[in-house]
Short mmCIF file of C-alpha atoms in Angstrom, two decimals:
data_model
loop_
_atom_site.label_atom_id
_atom_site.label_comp_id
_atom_site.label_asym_id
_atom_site.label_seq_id
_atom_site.Cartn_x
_atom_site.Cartn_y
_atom_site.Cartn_z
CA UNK R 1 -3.02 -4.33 61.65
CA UNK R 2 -0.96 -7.47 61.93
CA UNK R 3 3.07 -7.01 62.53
CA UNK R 4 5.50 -9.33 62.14
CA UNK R 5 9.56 -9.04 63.14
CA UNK R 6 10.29 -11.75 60.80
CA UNK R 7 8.04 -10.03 57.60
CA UNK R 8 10.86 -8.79 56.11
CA UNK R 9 12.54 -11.74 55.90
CA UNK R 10 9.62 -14.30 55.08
CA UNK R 11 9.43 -11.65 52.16
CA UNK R 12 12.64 -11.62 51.05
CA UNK R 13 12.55 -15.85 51.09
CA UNK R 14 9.08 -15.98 49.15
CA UNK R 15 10.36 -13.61 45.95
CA UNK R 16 12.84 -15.96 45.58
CA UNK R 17 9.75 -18.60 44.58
CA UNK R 18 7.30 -15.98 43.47
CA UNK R 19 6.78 -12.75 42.24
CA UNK R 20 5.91 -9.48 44.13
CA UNK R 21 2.57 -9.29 42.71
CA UNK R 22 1.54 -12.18 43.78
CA UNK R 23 2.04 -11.84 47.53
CA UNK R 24 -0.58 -10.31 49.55
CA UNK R 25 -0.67 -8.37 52.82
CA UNK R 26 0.91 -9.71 56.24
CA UNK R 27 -2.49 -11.92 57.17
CA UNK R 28 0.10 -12.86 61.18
CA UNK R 29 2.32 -15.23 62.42
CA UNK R 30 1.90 -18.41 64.07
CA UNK R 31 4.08 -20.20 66.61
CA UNK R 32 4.33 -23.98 65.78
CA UNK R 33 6.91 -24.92 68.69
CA UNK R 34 9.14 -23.54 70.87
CA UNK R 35 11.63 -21.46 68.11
CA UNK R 36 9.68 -21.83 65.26
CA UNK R 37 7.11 -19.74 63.75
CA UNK R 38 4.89 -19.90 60.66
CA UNK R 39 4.58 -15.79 58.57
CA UNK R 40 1.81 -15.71 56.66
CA UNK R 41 1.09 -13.39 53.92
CA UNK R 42 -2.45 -13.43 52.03
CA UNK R 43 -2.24 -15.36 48.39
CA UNK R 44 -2.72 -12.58 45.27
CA UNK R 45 -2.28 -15.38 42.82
CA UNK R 46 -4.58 -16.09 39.76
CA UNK R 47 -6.61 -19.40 41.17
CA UNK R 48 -5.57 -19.58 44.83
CA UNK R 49 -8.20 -17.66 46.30
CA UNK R 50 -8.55 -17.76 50.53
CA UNK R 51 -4.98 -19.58 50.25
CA UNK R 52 -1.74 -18.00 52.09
CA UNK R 53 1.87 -17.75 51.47
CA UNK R 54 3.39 -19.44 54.73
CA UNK R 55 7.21 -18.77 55.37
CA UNK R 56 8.13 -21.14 58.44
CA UNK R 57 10.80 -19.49 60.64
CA UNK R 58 13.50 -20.51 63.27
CA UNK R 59 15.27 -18.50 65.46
CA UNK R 60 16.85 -20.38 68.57
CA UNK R 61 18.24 -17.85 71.04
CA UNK R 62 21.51 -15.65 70.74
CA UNK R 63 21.08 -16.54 66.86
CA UNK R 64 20.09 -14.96 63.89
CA UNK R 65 16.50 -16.23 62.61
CA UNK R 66 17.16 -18.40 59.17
CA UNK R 67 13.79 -19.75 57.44
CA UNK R 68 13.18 -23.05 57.11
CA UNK R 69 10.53 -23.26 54.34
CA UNK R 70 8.39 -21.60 51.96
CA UNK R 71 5.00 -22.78 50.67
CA UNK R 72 1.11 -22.24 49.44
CA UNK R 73 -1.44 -23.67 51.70
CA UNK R 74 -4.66 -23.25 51.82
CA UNK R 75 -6.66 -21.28 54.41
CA UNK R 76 -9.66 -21.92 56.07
CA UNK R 77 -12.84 -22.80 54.10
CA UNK R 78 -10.50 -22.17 50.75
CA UNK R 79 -11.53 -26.02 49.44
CA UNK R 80 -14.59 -25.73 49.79
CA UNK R 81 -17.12 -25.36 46.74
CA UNK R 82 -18.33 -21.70 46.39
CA UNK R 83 -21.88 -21.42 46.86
CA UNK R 84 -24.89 -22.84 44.57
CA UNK R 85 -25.83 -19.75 42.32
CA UNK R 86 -29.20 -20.75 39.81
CA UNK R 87 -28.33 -20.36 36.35
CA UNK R 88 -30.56 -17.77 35.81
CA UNK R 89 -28.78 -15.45 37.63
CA UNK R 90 -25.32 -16.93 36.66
CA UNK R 91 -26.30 -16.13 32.79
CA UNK R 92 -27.39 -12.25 33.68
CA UNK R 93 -24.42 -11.61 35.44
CA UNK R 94 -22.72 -13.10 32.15
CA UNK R 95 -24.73 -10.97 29.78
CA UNK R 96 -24.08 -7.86 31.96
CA UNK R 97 -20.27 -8.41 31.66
CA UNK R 98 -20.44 -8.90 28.01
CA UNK R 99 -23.07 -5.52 27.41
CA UNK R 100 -20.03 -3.82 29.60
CA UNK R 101 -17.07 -5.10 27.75
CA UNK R 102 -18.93 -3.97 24.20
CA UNK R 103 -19.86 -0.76 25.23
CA UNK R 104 -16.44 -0.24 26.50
CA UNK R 105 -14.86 -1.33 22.81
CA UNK R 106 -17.33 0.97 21.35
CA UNK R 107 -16.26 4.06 23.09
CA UNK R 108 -12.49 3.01 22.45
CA UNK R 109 -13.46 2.87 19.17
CA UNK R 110 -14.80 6.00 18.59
CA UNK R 111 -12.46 7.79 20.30
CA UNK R 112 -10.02 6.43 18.12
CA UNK R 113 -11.96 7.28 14.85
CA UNK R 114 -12.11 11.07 16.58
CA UNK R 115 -8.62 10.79 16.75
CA UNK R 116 -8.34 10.00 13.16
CA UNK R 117 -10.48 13.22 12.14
CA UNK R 118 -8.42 15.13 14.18
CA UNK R 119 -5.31 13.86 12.38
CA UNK R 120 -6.73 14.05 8.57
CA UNK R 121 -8.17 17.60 9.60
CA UNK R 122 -4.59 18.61 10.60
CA UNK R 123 -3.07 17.07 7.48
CA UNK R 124 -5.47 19.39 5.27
CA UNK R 125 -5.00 22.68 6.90
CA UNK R 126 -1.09 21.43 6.05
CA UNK R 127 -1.88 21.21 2.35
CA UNK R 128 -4.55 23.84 1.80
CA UNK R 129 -1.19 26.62 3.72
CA UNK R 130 1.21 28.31 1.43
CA UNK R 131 3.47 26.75 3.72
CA UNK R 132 3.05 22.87 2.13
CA UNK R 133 1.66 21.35 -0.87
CA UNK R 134 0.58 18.53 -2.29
CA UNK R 135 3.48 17.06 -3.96
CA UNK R 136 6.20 19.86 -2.41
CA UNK R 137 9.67 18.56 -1.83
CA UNK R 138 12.21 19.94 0.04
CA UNK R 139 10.19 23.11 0.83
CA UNK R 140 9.93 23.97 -3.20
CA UNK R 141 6.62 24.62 -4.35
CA UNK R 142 6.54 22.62 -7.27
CA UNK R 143 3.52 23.79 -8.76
CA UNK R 144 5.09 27.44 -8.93
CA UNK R 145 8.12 25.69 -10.63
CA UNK R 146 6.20 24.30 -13.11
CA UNK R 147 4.13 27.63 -13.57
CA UNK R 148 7.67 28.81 -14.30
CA UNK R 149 8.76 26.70 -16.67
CA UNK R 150 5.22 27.18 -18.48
CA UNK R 151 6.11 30.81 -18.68
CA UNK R 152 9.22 30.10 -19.79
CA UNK R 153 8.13 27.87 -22.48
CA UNK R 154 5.43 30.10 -23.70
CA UNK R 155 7.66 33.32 -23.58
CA UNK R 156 10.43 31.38 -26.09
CA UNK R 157 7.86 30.11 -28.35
CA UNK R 158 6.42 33.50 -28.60
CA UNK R 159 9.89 35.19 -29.38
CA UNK R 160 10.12 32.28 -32.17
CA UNK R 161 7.18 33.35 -33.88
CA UNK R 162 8.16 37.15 -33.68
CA UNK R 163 11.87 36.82 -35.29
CA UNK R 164 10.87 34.67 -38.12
CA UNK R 165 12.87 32.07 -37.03
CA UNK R 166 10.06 29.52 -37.05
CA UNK R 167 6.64 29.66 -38.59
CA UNK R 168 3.26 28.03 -38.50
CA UNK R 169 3.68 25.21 -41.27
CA UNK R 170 7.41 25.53 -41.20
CA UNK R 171 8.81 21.85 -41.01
CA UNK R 172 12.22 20.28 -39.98
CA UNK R 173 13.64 23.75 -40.33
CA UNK R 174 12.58 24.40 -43.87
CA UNK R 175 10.04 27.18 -44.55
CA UNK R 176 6.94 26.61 -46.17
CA UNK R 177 6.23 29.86 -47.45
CA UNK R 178 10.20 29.52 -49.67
CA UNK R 179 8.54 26.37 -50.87
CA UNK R 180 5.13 28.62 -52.09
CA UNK R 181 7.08 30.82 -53.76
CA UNK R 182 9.71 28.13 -55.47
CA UNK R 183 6.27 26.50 -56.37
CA UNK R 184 5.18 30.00 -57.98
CA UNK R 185 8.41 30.45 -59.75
CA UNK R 186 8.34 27.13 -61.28
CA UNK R 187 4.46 27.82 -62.52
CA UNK R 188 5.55 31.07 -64.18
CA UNK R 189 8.06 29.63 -66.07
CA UNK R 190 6.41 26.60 -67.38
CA UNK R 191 3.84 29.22 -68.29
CA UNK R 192 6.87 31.33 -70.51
CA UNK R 193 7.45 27.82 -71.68
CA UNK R 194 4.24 27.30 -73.30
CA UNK R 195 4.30 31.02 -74.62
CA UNK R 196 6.93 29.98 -76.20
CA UNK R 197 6.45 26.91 -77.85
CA UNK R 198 2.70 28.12 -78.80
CA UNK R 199 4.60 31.44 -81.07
CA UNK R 200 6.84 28.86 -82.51
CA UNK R 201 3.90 26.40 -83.16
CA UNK R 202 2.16 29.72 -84.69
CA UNK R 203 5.48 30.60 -87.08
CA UNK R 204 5.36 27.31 -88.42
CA UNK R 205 1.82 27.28 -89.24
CA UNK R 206 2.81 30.97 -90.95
CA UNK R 207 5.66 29.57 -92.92
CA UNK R 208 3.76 26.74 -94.26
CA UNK R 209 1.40 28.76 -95.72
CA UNK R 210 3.69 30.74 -97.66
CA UNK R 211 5.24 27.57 -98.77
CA UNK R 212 1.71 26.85 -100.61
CA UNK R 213 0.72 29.69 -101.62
CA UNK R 214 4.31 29.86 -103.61
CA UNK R 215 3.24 26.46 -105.27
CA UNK R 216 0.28 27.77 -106.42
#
């Protein structure tokens, strides 16, 4: 495995250019001339395949080292054209990638659909408890409160009923059965009325005869 005594510090100079990710492993050092060497690291960047990082160093004697440059060249055989591949195979290697990349959305996607039963299936053992219902707030059960209030309801028209206080029929607080018999009382004494005027009718009738029967 190649070693360097200047790695750290070609390192240090290329992430001031680059990012981490895109520097590769120590690939050696070369000595240009006398006090100056060339680090150089293998290229991770997107594009630059078979290029290297190259990080040229000085370091004259009874000094510290200090770099002199930083820079992307390319390695050996890196311009040249990859090569010839027939089309034929080109396009299966294509296809393949693209039968891979669907089959790997399709299990993503039904994992996330399993997910989604899991979830619902959770949220309807919440609903169908005694612990939370459909339209509960606050931890009240409101259809027990409305139970309630039917009871309630229910018991106070029932005590209505019972006192007399309000009947079937009765309207705007006036009772229908007083009307039935104000109704009755009125009928029986239209009825004395026409007694009444019927015995008069029949005394008149009585007196006239007298009245002729004197003439004659």
């Amino acid at each position: 495995m190649p070693n360097s005594q200047y790695e750290k510090l070609a390192r240090g100079a290329l992430l001031e250019i680059t990012t981490d990710a895109s520097i590769g492993a120590l690939v050696g050092e070369q000595i240009e001339s006398e006090g100056t060497v060339s680090v150089l690291f293998a290229s991770a960047l997107p594009g630059y395949p078979g290029w290297n990082w190259t990080v040229s160093v000085a370091h004259v004697e009874g000094q510290d080292p200090t770099v002199l440059e930083a820079e992307l060249m390319p390695a050996e055989g890196a311009l040249l054209s990859p090569d010839w591949v027939p089309w034929s195979e080109r396009l299966a290697e294509y296809k393949a990638a693209q039968a891979a990349t669907e089959a790997a959305d399709a299990e993503k996607a039904a994992a996330e659909e399993a997910d989604d039963d899991l979830d619902d299936d959770d949220d309807d053992d919440e609903f169908g408890s005694s612990v939370l219902h459909g339209g509960d707030l606050d931890g009240v059960d409101i259809d027990a409160s409305d139970d309630d209030e039917s009871d309630d309801d229910d018991e106070e028209s029932d005590d209505d009923y019972d006192t007399g206080a309000f009947r079937g029929g009765d309207h705007e607080g006036v009772s229908v059965d007083d009307l039935d018999e104000s109704d009755d009382d009125d009928d029986d004494d239209d009825d004395s009325d026409d007694a009444e005027l019927d015995d008069d009718d029949d005394e008149s009738d009585d007196d006239d005869d007298d009245d002729s029967d004197e003439e004659d």
